Short mmCIF file of C-alpha atoms and ligand atoms in Angstrom, two decimals:
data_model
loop_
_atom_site.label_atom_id
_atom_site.label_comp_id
_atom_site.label_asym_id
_atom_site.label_seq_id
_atom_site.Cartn_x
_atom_site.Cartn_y
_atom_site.Cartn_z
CA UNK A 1094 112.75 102.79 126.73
CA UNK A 1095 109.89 103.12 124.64
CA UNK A 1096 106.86 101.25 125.10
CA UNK A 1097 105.50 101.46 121.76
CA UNK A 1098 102.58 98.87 120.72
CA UNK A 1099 104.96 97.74 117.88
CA UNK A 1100 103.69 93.94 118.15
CA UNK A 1101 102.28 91.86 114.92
CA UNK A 1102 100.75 88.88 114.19
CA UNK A 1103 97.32 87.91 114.70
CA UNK A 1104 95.53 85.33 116.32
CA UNK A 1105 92.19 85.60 113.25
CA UNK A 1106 94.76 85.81 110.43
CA UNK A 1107 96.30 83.43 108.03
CA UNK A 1108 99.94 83.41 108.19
CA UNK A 1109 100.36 84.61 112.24
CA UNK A 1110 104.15 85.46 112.49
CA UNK A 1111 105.94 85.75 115.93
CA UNK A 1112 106.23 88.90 117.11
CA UNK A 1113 109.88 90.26 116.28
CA UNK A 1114 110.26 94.20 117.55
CA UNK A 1115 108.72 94.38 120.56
CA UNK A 1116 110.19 93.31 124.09
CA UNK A 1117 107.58 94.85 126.21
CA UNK A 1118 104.61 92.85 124.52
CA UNK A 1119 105.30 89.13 123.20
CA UNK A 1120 101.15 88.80 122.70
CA UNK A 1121 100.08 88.17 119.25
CA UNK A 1122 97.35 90.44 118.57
CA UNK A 1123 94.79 90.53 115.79
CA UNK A 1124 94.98 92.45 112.95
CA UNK A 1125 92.36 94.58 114.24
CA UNK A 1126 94.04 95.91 117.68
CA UNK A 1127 97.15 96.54 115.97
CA UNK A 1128 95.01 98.63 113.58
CA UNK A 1129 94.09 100.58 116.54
CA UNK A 1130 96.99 100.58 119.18
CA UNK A 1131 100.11 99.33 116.67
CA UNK A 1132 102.88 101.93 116.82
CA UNK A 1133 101.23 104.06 119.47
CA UNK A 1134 102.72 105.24 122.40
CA UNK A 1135 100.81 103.95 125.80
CA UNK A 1136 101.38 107.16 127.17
CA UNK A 1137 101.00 110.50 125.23
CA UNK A 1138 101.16 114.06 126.25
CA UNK A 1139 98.64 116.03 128.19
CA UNK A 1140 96.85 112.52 128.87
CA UNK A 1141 95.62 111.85 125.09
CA UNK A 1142 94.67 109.24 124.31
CA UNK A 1143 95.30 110.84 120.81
CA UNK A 1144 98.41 111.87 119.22
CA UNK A 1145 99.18 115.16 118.68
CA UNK A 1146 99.50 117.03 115.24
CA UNK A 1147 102.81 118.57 115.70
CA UNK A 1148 103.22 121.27 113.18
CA UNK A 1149 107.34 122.08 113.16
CA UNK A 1150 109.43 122.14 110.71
CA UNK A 1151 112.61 122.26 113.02
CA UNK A 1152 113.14 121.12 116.12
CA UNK A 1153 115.77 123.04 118.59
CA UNK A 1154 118.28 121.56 120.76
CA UNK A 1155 118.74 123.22 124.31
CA UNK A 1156 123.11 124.10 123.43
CA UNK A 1157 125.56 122.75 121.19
CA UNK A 1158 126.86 119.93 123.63
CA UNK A 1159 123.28 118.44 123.01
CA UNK A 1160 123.60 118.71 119.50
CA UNK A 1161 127.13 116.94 119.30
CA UNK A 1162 125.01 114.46 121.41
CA UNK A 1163 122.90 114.02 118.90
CA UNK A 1164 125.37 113.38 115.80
CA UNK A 1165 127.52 111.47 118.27
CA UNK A 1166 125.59 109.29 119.63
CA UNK A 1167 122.57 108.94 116.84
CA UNK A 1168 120.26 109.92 119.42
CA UNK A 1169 116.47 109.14 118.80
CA UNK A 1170 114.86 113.17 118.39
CA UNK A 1171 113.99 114.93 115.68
CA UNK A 1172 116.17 117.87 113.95
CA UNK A 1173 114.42 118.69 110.48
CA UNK A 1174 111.37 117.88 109.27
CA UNK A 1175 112.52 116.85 105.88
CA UNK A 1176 114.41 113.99 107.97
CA UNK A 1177 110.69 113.16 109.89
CA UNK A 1178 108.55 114.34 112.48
CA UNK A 1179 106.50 112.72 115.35
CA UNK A 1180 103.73 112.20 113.42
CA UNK A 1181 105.53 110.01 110.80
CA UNK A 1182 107.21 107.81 113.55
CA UNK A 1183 104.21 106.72 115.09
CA UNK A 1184 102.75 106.00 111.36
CA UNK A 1185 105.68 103.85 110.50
CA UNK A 1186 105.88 101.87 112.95
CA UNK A 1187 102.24 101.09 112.87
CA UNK A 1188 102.64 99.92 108.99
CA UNK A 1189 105.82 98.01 110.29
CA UNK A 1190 103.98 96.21 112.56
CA UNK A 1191 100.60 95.96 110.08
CA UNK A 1192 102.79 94.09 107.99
CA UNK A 1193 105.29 92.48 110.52
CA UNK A 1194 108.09 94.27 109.36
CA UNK A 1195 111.01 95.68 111.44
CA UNK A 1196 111.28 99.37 109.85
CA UNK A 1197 108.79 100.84 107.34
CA UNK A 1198 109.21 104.68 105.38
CA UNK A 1199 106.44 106.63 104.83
CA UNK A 1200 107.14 109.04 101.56
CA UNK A 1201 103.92 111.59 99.92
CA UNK A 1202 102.53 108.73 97.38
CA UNK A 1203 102.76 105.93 96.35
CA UNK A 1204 104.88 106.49 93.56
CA UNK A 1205 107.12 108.37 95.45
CA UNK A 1206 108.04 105.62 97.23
CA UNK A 1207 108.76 103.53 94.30
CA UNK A 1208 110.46 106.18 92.82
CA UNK A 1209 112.71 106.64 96.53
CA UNK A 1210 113.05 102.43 96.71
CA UNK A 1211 114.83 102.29 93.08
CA UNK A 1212 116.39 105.37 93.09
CA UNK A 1213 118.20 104.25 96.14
CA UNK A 1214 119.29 100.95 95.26
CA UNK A 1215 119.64 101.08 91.57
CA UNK A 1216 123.08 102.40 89.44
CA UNK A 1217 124.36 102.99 86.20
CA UNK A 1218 124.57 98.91 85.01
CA UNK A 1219 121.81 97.49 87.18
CA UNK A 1220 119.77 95.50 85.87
CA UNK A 1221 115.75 95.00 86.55
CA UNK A 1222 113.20 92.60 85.99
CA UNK A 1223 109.82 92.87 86.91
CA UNK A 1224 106.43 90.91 85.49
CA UNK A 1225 104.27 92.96 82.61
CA UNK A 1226 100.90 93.94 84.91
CA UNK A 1227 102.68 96.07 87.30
CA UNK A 1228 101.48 99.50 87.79
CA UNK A 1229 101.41 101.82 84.71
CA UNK A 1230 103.37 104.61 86.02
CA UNK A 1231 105.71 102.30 88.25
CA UNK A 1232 106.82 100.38 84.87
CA UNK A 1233 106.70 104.19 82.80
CA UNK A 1234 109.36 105.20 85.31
CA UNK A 1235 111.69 102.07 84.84
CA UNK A 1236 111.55 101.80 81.38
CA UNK A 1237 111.63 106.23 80.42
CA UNK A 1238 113.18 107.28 83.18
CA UNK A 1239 115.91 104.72 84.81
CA UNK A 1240 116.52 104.04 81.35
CA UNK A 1241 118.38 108.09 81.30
CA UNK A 1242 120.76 106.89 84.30
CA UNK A 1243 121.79 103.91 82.32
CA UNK A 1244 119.72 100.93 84.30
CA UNK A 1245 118.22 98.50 82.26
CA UNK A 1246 114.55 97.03 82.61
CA UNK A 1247 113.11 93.83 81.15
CA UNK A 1248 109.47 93.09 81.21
CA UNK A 1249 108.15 89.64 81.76
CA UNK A 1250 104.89 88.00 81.13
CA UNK A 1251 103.45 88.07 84.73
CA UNK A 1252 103.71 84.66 86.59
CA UNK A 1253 106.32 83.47 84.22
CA UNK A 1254 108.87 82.66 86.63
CA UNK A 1255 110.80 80.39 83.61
CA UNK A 1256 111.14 83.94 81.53
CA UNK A 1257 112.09 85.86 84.33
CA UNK A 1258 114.80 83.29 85.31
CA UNK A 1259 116.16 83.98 81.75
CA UNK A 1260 115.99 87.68 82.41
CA UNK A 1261 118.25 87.69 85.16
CA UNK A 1262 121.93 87.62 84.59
CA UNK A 1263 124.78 88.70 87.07
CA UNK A 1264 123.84 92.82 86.74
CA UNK A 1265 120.68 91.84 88.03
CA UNK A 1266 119.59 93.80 91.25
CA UNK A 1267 115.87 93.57 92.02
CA UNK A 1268 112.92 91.34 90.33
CA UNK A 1269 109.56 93.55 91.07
CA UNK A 1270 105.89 92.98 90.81
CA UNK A 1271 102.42 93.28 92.08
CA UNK A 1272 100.21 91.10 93.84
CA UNK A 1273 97.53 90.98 92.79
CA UNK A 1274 97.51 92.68 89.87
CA UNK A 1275 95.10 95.68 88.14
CA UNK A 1276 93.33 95.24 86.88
CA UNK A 1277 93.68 91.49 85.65
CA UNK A 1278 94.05 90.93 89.78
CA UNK A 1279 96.52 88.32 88.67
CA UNK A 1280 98.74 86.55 92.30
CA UNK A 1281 101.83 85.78 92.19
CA UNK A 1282 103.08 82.53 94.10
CA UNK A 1283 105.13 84.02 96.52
CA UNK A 1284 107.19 81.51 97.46
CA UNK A 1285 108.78 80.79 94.44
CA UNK A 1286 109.35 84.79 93.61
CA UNK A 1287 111.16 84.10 96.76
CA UNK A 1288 113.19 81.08 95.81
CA UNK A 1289 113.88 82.53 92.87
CA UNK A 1290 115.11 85.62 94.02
CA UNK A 1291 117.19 83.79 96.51
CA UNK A 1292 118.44 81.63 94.33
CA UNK A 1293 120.09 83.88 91.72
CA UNK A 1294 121.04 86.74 94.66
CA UNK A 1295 118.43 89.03 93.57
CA UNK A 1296 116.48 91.15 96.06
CA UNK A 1297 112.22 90.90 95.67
CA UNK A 1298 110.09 93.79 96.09
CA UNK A 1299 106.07 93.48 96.31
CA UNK A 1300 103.62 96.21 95.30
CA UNK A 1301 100.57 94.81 97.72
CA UNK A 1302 98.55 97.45 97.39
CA UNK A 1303 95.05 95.78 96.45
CA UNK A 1304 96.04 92.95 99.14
CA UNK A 1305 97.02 95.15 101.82
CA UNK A 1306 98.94 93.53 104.92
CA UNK A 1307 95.12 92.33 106.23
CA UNK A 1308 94.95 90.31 103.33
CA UNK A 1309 98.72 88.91 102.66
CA UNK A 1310 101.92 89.64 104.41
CA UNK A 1311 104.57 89.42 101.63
CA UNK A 1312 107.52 89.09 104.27
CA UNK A 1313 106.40 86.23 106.06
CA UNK A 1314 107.16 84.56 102.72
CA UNK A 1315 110.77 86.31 102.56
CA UNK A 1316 109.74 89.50 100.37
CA UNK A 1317 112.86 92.00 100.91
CA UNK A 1318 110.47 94.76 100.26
CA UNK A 1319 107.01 95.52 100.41
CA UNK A 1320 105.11 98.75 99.02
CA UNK A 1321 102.16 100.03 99.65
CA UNK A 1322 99.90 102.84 97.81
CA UNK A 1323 98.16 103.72 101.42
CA UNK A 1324 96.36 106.57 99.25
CA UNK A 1325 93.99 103.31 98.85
CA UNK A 1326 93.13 100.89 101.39
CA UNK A 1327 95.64 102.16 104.33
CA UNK A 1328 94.21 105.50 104.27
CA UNK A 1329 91.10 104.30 102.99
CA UNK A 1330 88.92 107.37 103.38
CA UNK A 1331 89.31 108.47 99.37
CA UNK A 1332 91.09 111.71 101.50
CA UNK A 1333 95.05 111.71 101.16
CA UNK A 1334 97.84 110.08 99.06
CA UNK A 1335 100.82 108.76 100.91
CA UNK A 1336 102.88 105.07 100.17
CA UNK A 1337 105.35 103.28 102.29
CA UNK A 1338 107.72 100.52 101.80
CA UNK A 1339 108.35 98.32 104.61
CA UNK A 1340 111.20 95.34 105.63
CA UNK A 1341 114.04 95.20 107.76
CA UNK A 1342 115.83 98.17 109.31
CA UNK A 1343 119.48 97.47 107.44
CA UNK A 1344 117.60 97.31 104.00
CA UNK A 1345 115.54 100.16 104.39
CA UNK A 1346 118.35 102.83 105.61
CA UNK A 1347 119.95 103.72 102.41
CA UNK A 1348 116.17 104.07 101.48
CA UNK A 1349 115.52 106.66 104.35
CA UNK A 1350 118.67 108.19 103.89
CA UNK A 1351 117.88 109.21 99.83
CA UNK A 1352 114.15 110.48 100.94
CA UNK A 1353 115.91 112.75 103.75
CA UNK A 1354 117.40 114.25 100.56
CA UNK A 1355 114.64 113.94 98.04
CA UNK A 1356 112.31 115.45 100.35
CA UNK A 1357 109.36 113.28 99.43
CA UNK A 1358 107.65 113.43 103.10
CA UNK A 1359 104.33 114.00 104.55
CA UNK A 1360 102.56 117.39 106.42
CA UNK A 1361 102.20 116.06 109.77
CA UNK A 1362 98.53 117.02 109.14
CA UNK A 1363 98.25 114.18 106.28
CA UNK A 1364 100.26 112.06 108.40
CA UNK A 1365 97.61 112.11 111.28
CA UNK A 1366 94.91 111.35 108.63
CA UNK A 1367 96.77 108.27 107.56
CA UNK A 1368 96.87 107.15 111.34
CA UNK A 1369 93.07 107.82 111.92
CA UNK A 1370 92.20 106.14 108.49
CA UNK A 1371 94.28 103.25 109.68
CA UNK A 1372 92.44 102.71 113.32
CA UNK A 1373 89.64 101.18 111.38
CA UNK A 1374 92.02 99.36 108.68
CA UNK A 1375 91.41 95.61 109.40
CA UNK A 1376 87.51 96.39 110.09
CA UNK A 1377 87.06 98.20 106.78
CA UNK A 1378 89.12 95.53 105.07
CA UNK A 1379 86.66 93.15 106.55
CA UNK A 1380 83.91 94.54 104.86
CA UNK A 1381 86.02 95.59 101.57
CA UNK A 1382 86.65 91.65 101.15
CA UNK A 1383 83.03 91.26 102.12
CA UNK A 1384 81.37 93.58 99.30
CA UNK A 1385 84.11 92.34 96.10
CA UNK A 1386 83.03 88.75 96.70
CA UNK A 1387 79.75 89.54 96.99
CA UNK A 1388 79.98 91.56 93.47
CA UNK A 1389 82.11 89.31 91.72
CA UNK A 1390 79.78 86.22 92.46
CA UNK A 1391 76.67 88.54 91.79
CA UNK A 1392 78.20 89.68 88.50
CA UNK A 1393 78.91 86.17 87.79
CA UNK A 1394 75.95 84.87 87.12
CA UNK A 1395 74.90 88.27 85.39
CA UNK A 1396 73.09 87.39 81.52
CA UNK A 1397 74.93 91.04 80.68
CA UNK A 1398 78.23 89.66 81.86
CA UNK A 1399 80.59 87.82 79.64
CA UNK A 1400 83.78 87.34 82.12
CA UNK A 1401 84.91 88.50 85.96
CA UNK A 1402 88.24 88.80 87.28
CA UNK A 1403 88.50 88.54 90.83
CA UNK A 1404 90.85 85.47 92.63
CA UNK A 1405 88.17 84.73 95.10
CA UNK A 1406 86.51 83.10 92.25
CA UNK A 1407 86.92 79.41 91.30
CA UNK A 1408 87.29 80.34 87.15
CA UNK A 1409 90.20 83.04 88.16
CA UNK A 1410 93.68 81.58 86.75
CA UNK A 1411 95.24 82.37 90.09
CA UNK A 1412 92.45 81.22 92.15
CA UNK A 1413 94.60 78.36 93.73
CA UNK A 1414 97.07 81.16 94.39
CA UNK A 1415 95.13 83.10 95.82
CA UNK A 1416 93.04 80.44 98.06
CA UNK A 1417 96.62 79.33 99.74
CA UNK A 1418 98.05 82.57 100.77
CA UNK A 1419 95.45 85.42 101.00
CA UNK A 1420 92.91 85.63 104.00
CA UNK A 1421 90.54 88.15 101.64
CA UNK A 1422 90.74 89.05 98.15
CA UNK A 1423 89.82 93.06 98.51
CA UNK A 1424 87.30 94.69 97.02
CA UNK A 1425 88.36 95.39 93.36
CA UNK A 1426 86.76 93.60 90.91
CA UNK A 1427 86.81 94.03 86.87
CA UNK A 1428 84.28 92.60 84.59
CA UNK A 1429 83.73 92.06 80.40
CA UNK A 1430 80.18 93.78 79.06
CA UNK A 1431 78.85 91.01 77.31
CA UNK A 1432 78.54 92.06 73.21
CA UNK A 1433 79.01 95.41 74.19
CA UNK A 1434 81.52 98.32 72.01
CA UNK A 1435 82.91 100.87 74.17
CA UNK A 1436 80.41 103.09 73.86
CA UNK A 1437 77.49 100.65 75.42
CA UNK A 1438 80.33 99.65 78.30
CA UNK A 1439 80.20 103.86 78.75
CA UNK A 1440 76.71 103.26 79.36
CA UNK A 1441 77.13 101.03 81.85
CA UNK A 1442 79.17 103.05 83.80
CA UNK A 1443 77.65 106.15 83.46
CA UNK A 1444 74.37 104.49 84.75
CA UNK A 1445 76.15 103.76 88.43
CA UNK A 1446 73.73 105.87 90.68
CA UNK A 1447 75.66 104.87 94.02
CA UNK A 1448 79.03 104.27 92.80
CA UNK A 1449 81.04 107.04 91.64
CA UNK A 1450 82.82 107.47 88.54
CA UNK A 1451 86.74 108.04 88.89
CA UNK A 1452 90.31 106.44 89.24
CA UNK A 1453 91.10 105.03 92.46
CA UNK A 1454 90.48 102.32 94.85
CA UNK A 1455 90.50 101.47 98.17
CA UNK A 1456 88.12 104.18 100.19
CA UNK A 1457 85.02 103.71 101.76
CA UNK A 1458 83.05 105.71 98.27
CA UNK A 1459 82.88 103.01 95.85
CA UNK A 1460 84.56 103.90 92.67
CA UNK A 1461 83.73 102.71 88.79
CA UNK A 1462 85.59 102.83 85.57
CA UNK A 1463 85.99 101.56 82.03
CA UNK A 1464 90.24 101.43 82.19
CA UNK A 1465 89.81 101.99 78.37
CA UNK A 1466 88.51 105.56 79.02
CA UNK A 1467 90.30 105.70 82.08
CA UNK A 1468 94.16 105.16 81.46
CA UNK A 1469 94.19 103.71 78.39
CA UNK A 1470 92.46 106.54 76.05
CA UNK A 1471 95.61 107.86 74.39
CA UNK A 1472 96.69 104.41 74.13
CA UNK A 1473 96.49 102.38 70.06
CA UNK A 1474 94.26 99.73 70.31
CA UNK A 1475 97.58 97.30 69.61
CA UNK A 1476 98.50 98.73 73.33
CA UNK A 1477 95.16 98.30 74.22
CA UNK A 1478 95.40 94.40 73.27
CA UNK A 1479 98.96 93.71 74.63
CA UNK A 1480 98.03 95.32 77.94
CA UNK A 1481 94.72 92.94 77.94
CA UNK A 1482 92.41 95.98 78.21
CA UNK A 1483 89.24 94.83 75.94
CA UNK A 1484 86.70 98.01 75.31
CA UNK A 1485 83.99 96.03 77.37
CA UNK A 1486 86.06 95.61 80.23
CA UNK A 1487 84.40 97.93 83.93
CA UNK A 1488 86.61 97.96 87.27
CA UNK A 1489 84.66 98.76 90.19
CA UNK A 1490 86.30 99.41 93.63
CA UNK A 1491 83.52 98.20 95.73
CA UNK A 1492 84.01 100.49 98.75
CA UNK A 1493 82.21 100.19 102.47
CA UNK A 1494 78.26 100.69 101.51
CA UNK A 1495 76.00 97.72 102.26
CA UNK A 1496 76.47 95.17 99.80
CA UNK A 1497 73.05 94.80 98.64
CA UNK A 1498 73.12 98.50 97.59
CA UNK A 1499 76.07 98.04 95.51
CA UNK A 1500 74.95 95.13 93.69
CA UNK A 1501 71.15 96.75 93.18
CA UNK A 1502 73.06 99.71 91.64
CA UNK A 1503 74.89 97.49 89.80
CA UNK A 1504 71.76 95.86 88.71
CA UNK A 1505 69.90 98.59 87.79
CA UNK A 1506 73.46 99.85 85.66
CA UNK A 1507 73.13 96.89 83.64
CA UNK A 1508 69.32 96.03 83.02
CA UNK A 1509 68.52 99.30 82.22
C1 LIG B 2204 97.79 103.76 93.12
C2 LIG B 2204 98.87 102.76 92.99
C3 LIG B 2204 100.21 103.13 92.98
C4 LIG B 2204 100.65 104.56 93.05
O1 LIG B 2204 100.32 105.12 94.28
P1 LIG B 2204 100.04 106.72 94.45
O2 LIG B 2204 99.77 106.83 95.91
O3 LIG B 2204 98.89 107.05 93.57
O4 LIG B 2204 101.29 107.40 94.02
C5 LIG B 2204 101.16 102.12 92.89
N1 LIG B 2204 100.81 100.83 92.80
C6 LIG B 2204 99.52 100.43 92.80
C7 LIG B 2204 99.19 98.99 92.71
C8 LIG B 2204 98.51 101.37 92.90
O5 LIG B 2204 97.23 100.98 92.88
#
């Protein structure tokens, strides 16, 4: 037996769920001490109280009796490291019990997990439907690339759950989207993605990358999947790309099973970064939520400042949404330049002493960007308009500085 910390559920956060996978420890335990101990063996070699980075890319067995074992009997080891390694067990099961799942997959990015998730469960015929602000390259993929293998892809406004009803017909496998949404930060009312999904017999998946599992835990509301970028937030440290999808063990095998053939794993080196950056998850979270609401209320009440997104804010669409079901609302927040071209929004940016300039969210180095410079350069402006990018519009990913420095080098960005 294992004695893994593999136990969820908080007593601090919002939607505490009973502990599911662990036998040895019943205790719900905040979000912050599963950061730390979640996944982690109690006792490690040579007395660490760390794990190891174990660099193999094989792993031997001791005669061929053992390894009939193995196949036989689906023994718990390792065998090849394109299958996993130590370092990626103790990594999953930390995300699995971040978000209160039962099994979670690691793959090298974010998109690679995507890409592994519908590769897996999609076939010539399927049919997807997923809402209209999902990540660029995650709908680019569906729509070029599925397309080739003969799966179909609709697009729906997002939050329209009466178009994406009418999307979905009997070929329909999966309905997908992001909560919230970038940069819009648009929520999605999980329970009825839910009750939809269940309703016509079509699996959900959740991109909750900008929420994180501190902030919302899509399976407590009956998500099949959740994905997560952890290049952002779960790593957190601007230092490594990885992405996981997490839910229950039977759902997620045929997943495991493509990436042991796909090959889209970790170093064990990375992997060990991802389980340091997470130690600290819920307490830079903390702060994350701390510094966006701080912004987006600063920026506000800004003369230079025509419009913020950001659902912790009463004039946000979803705000309602967002209030019921999130515990923090992360640290990304976009903003309009008031009477300002592109060039004058440039400006803006460019005058960020303390922020940096670049893509990316999520780390403790706050990050700006004008998305129309960004990832939408090569785009027409009709693009531009349908994808709700004005030329005015600045995302900044507040990071972990002290929040009065951000918002005095925000200040100074836009007075001067
Ligand atoms: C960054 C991001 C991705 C892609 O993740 P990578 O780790 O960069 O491959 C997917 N979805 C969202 C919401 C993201 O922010």
């Amino acid at each position: 037996m294992n004695d893994h910390a593999t136990m969820a559920g908080s007593k601090e956060d919002k939607n505490p769920t009973p502990p599911a996978q662990s036998k040895q420890n019943t205790m719900p335990l905040g979000s912050s001490t599963v950061s730390v101990h979640g996944g982690e063996a109690r006792n490690k070699p040579n007395d660490a109280v760390t794990d190891s980075i174990v660099c193999s890319s094989t792993f031997t067995f001791e005669d061929s009796d053992s390894i009939i074992r193995f196949i036989e009997n689906d023994e718990q080891r390792e065998e090849y490291g394109r299958y996993g390694n130590p370092n990626e067990r103790v990594v999953e099961r930390k995300l699995a019990a971040l978000d209160a799942g039962e099994d979670s997959i690691v793959f090298s990015s974010g998109m690679a997990a995507i890409v592994g998730l519908l590769m897996s469960k999609l076939s010539a015929g399927d049919e997807i439907v997923f809402f209209d602000q999902c990540y660029h390259r995650s709908r680019e993929f569906c729509y070029k690339h599925l397309a080739r293998f003969g799966v179909v892809t609709h697009q729906v406004p997002t939050g329209d759950f009466a178009a994406m009803e009418a999307a979905i017909n009997d070929r329909t496998k999966l309905l997908v989207s992001e909560s919230p949404t970038n940069p819009h930060l648009t929520c999605i009312d999980l329970e009825q993605f839910v009750a939809l999904g269940k309703a016509c017999e079509v699996e959900t998946l959740i991109d909750a990358t900008l929420a994180t599992p501190f902030n919302i835990r899509p399976l407590d509301f009956g998500i099949d999947y959740v994905l997560h970028s952890a290049t952002k937030y779960l790593g957190g440290h601007n230092d490594l790309l990885a992405g996981s999808i997490t839910g229950s063990k039977e759902k997620l095998e045929s997943i495991r099973n493509l990436r042991g053939i796909m090959g889209g794993i970790n170093s064990p080196q990375n992997l060990y970064l991802l389980q340091r950056g997470l130690k600290t998850f819920a307490l830079r979270m903390q702060r994350h939520n701390e510094n966006g609401l701080a912004m987006a209320e600063f920026l506000s009440e800004h003369p230079r400042v025509e419009k913020v997104f950001y659902p912790g804010l009463p004039s946000h669409p979803t705000h309602d949404i967002a209030k019921a079901t999130m515990s923090g609302f992360g640290g990304l927040v976009t903003f309009l330049v008031r009477d300002a071209d592109w060039r004058q929004t440039a400006n803006v940016v460019d005058r960020a002493k303390l922020a940096r300039i670049g893509p990316s969210l999520g780390g403790v180095e706050s990050l700006i960007e004008q998305p129309l410079v960004m990832s939408y350069y090569n785009q027409t402006p009709e693009n531009r308009k349908k994808f709700g990018i004005p030329d005015n519009m600045i995302r900044m990913a507040c990071g972990i500085e002290n929040t009065q420095d951000l918002i005095d080098d925000l200040s100074q960005a836009l007075d001067s």
